[in-house]
Coordinates of C-alpha atoms in Angstrom, one line a residue:
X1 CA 2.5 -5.5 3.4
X2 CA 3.6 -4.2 1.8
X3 CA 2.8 -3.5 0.9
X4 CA 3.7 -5.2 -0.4
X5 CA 3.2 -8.2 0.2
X6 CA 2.6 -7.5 0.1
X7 CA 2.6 -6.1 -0.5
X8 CA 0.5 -8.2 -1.1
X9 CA -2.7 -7.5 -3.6
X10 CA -3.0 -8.1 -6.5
X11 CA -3.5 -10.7 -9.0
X12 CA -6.7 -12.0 -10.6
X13 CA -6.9 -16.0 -11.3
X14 CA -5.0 -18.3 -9.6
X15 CA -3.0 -16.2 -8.2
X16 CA -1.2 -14.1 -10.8
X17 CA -1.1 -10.6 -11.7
X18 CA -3.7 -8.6 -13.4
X19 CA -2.9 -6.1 -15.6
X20 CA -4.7 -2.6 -14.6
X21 CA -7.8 -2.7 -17.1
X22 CA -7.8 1.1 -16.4
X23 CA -3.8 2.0 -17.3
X24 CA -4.7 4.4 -20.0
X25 CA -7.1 6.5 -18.9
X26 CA -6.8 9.2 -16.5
X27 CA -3.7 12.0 -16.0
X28 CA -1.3 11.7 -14.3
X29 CA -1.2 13.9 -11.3
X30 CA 1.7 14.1 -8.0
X31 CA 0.8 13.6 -5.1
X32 CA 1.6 15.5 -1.4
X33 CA 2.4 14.6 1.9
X34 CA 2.0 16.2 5.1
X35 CA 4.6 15.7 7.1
X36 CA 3.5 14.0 11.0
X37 CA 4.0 15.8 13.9
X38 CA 7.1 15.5 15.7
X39 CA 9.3 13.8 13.8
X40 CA 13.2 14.4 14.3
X41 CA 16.3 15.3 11.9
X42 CA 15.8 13.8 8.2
X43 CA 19.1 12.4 7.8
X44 CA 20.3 11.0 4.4
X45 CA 18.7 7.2 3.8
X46 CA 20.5 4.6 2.1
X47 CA 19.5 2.5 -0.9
X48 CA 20.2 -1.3 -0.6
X49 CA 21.6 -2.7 -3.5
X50 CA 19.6 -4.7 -5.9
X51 CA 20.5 -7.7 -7.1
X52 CA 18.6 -10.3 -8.8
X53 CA 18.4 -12.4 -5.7
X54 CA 17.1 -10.0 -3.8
X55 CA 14.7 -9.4 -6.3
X56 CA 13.6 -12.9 -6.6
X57 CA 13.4 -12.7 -3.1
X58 CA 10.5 -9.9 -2.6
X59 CA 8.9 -10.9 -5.9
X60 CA 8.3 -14.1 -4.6
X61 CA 7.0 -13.1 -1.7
X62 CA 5.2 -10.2 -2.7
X63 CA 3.2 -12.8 -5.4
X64 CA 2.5 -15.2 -2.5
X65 CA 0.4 -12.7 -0.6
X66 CA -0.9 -10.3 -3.7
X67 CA -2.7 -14.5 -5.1
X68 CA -3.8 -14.3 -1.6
X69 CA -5.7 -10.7 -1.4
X70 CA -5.7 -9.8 -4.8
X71 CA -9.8 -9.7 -5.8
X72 CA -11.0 -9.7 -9.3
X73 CA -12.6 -6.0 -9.9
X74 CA -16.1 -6.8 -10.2
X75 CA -18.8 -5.1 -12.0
X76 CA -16.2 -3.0 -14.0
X77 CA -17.1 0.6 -14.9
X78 CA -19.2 2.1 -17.8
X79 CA -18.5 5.2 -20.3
X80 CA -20.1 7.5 -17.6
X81 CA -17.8 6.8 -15.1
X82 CA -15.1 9.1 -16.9
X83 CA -16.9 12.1 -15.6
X84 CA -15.0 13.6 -12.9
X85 CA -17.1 14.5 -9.5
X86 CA -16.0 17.6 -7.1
X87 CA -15.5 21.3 -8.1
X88 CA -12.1 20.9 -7.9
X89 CA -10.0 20.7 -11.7
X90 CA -7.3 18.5 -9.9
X91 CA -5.1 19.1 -13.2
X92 CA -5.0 23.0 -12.3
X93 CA -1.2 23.9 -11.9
X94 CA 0.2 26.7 -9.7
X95 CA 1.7 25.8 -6.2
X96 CA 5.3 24.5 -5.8
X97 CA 6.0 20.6 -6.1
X98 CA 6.2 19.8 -2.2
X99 CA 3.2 21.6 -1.1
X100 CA -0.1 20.0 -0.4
X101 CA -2.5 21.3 -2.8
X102 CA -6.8 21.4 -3.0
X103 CA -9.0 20.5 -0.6
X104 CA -8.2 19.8 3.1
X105 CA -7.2 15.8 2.9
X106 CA -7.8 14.3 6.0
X107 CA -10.6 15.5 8.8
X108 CA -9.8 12.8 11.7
X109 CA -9.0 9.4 12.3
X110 CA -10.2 5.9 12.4
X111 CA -7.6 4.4 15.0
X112 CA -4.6 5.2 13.4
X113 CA -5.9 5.5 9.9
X114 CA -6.6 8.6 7.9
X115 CA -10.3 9.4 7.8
X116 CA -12.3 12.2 6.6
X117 CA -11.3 12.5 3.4
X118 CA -13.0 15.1 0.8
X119 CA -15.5 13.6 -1.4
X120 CA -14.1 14.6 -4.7
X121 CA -10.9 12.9 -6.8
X122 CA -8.6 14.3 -4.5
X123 CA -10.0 12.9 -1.4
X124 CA -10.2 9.4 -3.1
X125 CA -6.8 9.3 -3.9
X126 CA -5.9 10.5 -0.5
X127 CA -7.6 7.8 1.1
X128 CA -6.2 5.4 -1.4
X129 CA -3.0 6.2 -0.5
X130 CA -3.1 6.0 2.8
X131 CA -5.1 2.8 2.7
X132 CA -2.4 1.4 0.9
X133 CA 0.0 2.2 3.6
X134 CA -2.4 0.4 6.3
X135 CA -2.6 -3.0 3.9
X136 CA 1.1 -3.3 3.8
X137 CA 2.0 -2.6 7.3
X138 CA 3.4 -5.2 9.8
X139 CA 0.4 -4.5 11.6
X140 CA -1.4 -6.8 8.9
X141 CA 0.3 -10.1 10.3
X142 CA -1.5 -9.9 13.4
X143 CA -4.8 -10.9 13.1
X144 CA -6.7 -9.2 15.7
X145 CA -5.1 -5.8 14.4
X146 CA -5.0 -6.6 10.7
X147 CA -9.2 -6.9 11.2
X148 CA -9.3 -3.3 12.7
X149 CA -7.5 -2.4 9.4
X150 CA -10.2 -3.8 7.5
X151 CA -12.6 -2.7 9.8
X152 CA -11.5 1.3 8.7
X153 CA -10.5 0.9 4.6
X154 CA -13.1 -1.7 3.0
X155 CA -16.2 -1.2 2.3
X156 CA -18.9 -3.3 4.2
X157 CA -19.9 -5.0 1.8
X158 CA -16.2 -6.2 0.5
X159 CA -15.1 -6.9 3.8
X160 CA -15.6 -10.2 5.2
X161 CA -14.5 -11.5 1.7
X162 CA -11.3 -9.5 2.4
X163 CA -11.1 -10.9 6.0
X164 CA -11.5 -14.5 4.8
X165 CA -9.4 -14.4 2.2
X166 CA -6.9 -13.1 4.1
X167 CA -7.4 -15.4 7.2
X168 CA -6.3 -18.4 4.5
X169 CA -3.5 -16.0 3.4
X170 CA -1.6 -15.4 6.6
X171 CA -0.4 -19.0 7.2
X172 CA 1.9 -21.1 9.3
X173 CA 3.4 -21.7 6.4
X174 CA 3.5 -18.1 4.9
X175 CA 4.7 -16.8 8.3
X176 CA 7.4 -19.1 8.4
X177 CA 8.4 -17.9 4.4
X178 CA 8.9 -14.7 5.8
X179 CA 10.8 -15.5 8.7
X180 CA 8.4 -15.8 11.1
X181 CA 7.3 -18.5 13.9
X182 CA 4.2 -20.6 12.9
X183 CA 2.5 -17.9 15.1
X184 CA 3.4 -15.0 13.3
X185 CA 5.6 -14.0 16.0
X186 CA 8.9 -12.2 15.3
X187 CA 11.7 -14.4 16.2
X188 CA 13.8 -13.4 19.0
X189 CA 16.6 -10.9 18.5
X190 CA 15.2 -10.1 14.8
X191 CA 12.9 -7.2 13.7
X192 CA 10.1 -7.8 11.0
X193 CA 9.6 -5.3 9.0
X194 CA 7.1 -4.5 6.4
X195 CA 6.5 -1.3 5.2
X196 CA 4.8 0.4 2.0
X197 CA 5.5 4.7 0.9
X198 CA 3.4 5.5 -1.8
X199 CA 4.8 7.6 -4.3
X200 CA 2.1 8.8 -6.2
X201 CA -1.8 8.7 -7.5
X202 CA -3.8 9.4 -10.3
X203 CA -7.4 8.7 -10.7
X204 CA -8.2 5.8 -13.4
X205 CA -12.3 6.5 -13.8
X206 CA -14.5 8.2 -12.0
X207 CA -18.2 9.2 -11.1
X208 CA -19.6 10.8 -7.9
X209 CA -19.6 8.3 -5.9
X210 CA -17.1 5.5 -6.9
X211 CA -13.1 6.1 -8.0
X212 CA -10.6 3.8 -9.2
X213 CA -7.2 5.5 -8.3
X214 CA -3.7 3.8 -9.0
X215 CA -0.6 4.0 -6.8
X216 CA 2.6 3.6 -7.5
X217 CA 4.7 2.3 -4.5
X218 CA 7.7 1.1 -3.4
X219 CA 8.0 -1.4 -0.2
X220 CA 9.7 -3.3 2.2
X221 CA 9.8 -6.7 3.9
X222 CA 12.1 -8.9 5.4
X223 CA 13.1 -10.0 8.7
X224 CA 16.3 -7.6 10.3
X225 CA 19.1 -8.9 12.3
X226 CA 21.9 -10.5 12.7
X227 CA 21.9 -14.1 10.8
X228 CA 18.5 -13.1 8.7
X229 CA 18.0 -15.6 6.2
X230 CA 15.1 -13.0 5.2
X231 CA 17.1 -9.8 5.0
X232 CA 14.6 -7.0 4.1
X233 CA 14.7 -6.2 0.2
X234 CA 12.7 -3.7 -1.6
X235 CA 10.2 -3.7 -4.6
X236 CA 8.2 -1.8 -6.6
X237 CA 4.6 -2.3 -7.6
X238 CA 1.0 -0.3 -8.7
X239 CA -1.7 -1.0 -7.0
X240 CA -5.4 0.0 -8.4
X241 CA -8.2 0.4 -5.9
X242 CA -11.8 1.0 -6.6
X243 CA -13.7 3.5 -3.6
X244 CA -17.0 3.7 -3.0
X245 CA -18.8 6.8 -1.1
X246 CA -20.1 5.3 2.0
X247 CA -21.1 7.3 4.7
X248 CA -19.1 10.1 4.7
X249 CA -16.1 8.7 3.6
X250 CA -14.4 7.0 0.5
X251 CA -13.8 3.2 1.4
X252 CA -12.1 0.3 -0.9
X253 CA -14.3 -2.2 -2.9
X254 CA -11.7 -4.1 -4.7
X255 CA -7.6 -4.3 -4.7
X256 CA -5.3 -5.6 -6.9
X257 CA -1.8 -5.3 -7.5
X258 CA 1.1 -5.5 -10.3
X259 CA 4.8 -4.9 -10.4
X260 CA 6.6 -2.0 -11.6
X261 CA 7.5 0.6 -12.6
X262 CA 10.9 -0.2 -11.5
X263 CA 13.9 2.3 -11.4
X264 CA 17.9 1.1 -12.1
X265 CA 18.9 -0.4 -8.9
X266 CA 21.4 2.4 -7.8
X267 CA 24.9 1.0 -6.8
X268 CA 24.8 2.2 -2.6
X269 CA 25.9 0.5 -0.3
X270 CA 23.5 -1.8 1.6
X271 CA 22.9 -0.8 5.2
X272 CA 23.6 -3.3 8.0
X273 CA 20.5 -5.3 9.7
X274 CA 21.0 -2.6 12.6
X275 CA 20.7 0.4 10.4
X276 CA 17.6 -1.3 8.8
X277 CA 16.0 -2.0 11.7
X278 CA 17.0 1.1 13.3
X279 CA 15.5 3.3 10.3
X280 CA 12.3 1.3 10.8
X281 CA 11.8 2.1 14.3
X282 CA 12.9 5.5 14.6
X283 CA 11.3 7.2 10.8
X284 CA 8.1 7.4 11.2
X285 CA 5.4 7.5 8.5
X286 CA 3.6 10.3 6.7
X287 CA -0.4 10.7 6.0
X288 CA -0.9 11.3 2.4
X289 CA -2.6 13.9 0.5
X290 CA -3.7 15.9 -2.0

């Protein structure tokens, strides 16, 4: 969706971007994956060229659905909420950059989601990563599976303004934007893709039992195959989520979204629609950790 679209939260007022009010605070910390189980080879990946069309291209689209699901975070946070919960020191140095470090991440699963996570700052910005994988999946165009999404990430009391906002969001005419049918079908011959990888958290404010976590991710979206007028493009974008501690588990309250930061566009040769799609279908993703 998106990521983004969509990766696709963010915004405050009439659908623009909002600025993270918590930018300054917090350290920055890297964040681990674990790898899923059987996956194949890891051959090289290609970069697609940027250009500023193609940039326009997932800007626009990527502001389209952030107006749409972006939420205003309400309530904002007070001086306590710089206290950091857990008995972990999450800033404590010592293993080697790829492994996973702290507490155990991830205890089950909700469907195909991440659950379980460790009720401390690393678990919240485990499960904010991973919840930011869920809101910018393709999944998330179909509405019967984009409610079990919000069904396992948002809180219970955030979700049915999630859910409606999102109902309005996902469009005839939004579908179509992307290169969809009216239906939100994919047309035939193409593959839709829409695809968010997190790159890394840190945690914004924090008490015990609510964390505002930013990550920084880059995304895909676009429609693959041969004649796309929607090729798939990439972007980069932050998003900030506030968690609350709810039953056993860190779920989101609010979500917004802004751009950046961006790296140079390298100067690789764009894949063909086939690669793309291939890539897409055969790579699959990673559960995020801590």
């Amino acid at each position: 969706m998106s990521p983004g679209d969509e990766h696709d939260y963010r915004g405050k007022d009439q659908g623009g971007r909002a600025d993270d009010p918590y930018s300054t605070l917090g350290g920055t910390r890297q964040t681990r994956t674990r790898l899923p189980d059987g996956d194949a080879g890891h051959p090289h990946a290609r970069r697609p060229v940027r250009n500023s069309r193609s940039l326009v291209t997932i800007t626009g689209v990527v502001v389209l659905l952030i107006a749409a699901i972006a939420f205003a975070n309400r309530g904002g946070t007070s001086d306590d909420n710089n206290a950091s919960p857990g008995t972990k020191n999450p800033g404590t140095a010592g293993s080697a950059p790829t492994s996973a470090t702290g507490t155990k991440p991830v205890q089950g699963k909700n469907g195909t989601i991440a659950s379980g996570f460790a009720h401390d700052e690393q678990g919240a910005q485990s499960a904010a990563a991973n919840y930011a994988v869920a809101l910018g999946s393709v999944e998330m165009f179909d509405g019967t599976k984009r409610n079990s999404i919000l069904d396992a990430v948002i809180a219970p009391s955030s979700v049915n303004r999630f859910r409606e906002t999102l109902d309005r969001a996902y469009s005839p005419d939004f579908f179509v934007n992307v290169g969809l049918n009216e239906d939100g079908s994919t047309p035939e011959g193409f593959t839709f893709i829409s695809r968010t990888a997190p790159l890394g958290t840190k945690v914004a404010a924090a008490t015990a039992d609510q964390v505002t976590v930013e990550v920084w991710c880059t995304g895909l979206i676009g429609l693959a195959g041969e004649g796309s007028t929607k090729p798939v493009t990439d972007g980069w974008f932050t998003i900030t989520m506030e968690l609350a501690w709810i039953n056993g588990d860190w779920k989101a309250v609010t979500h917004s979204q802004k751009d950046g930061p961006a790296p140079v566009g390298g100067d690789a040769r764009a894949s063909s629609a086939e690669e793309i799609a291939d890539a897409v279908n055969g790579f699959g993703g990673f559960t995020y950790a801590r």
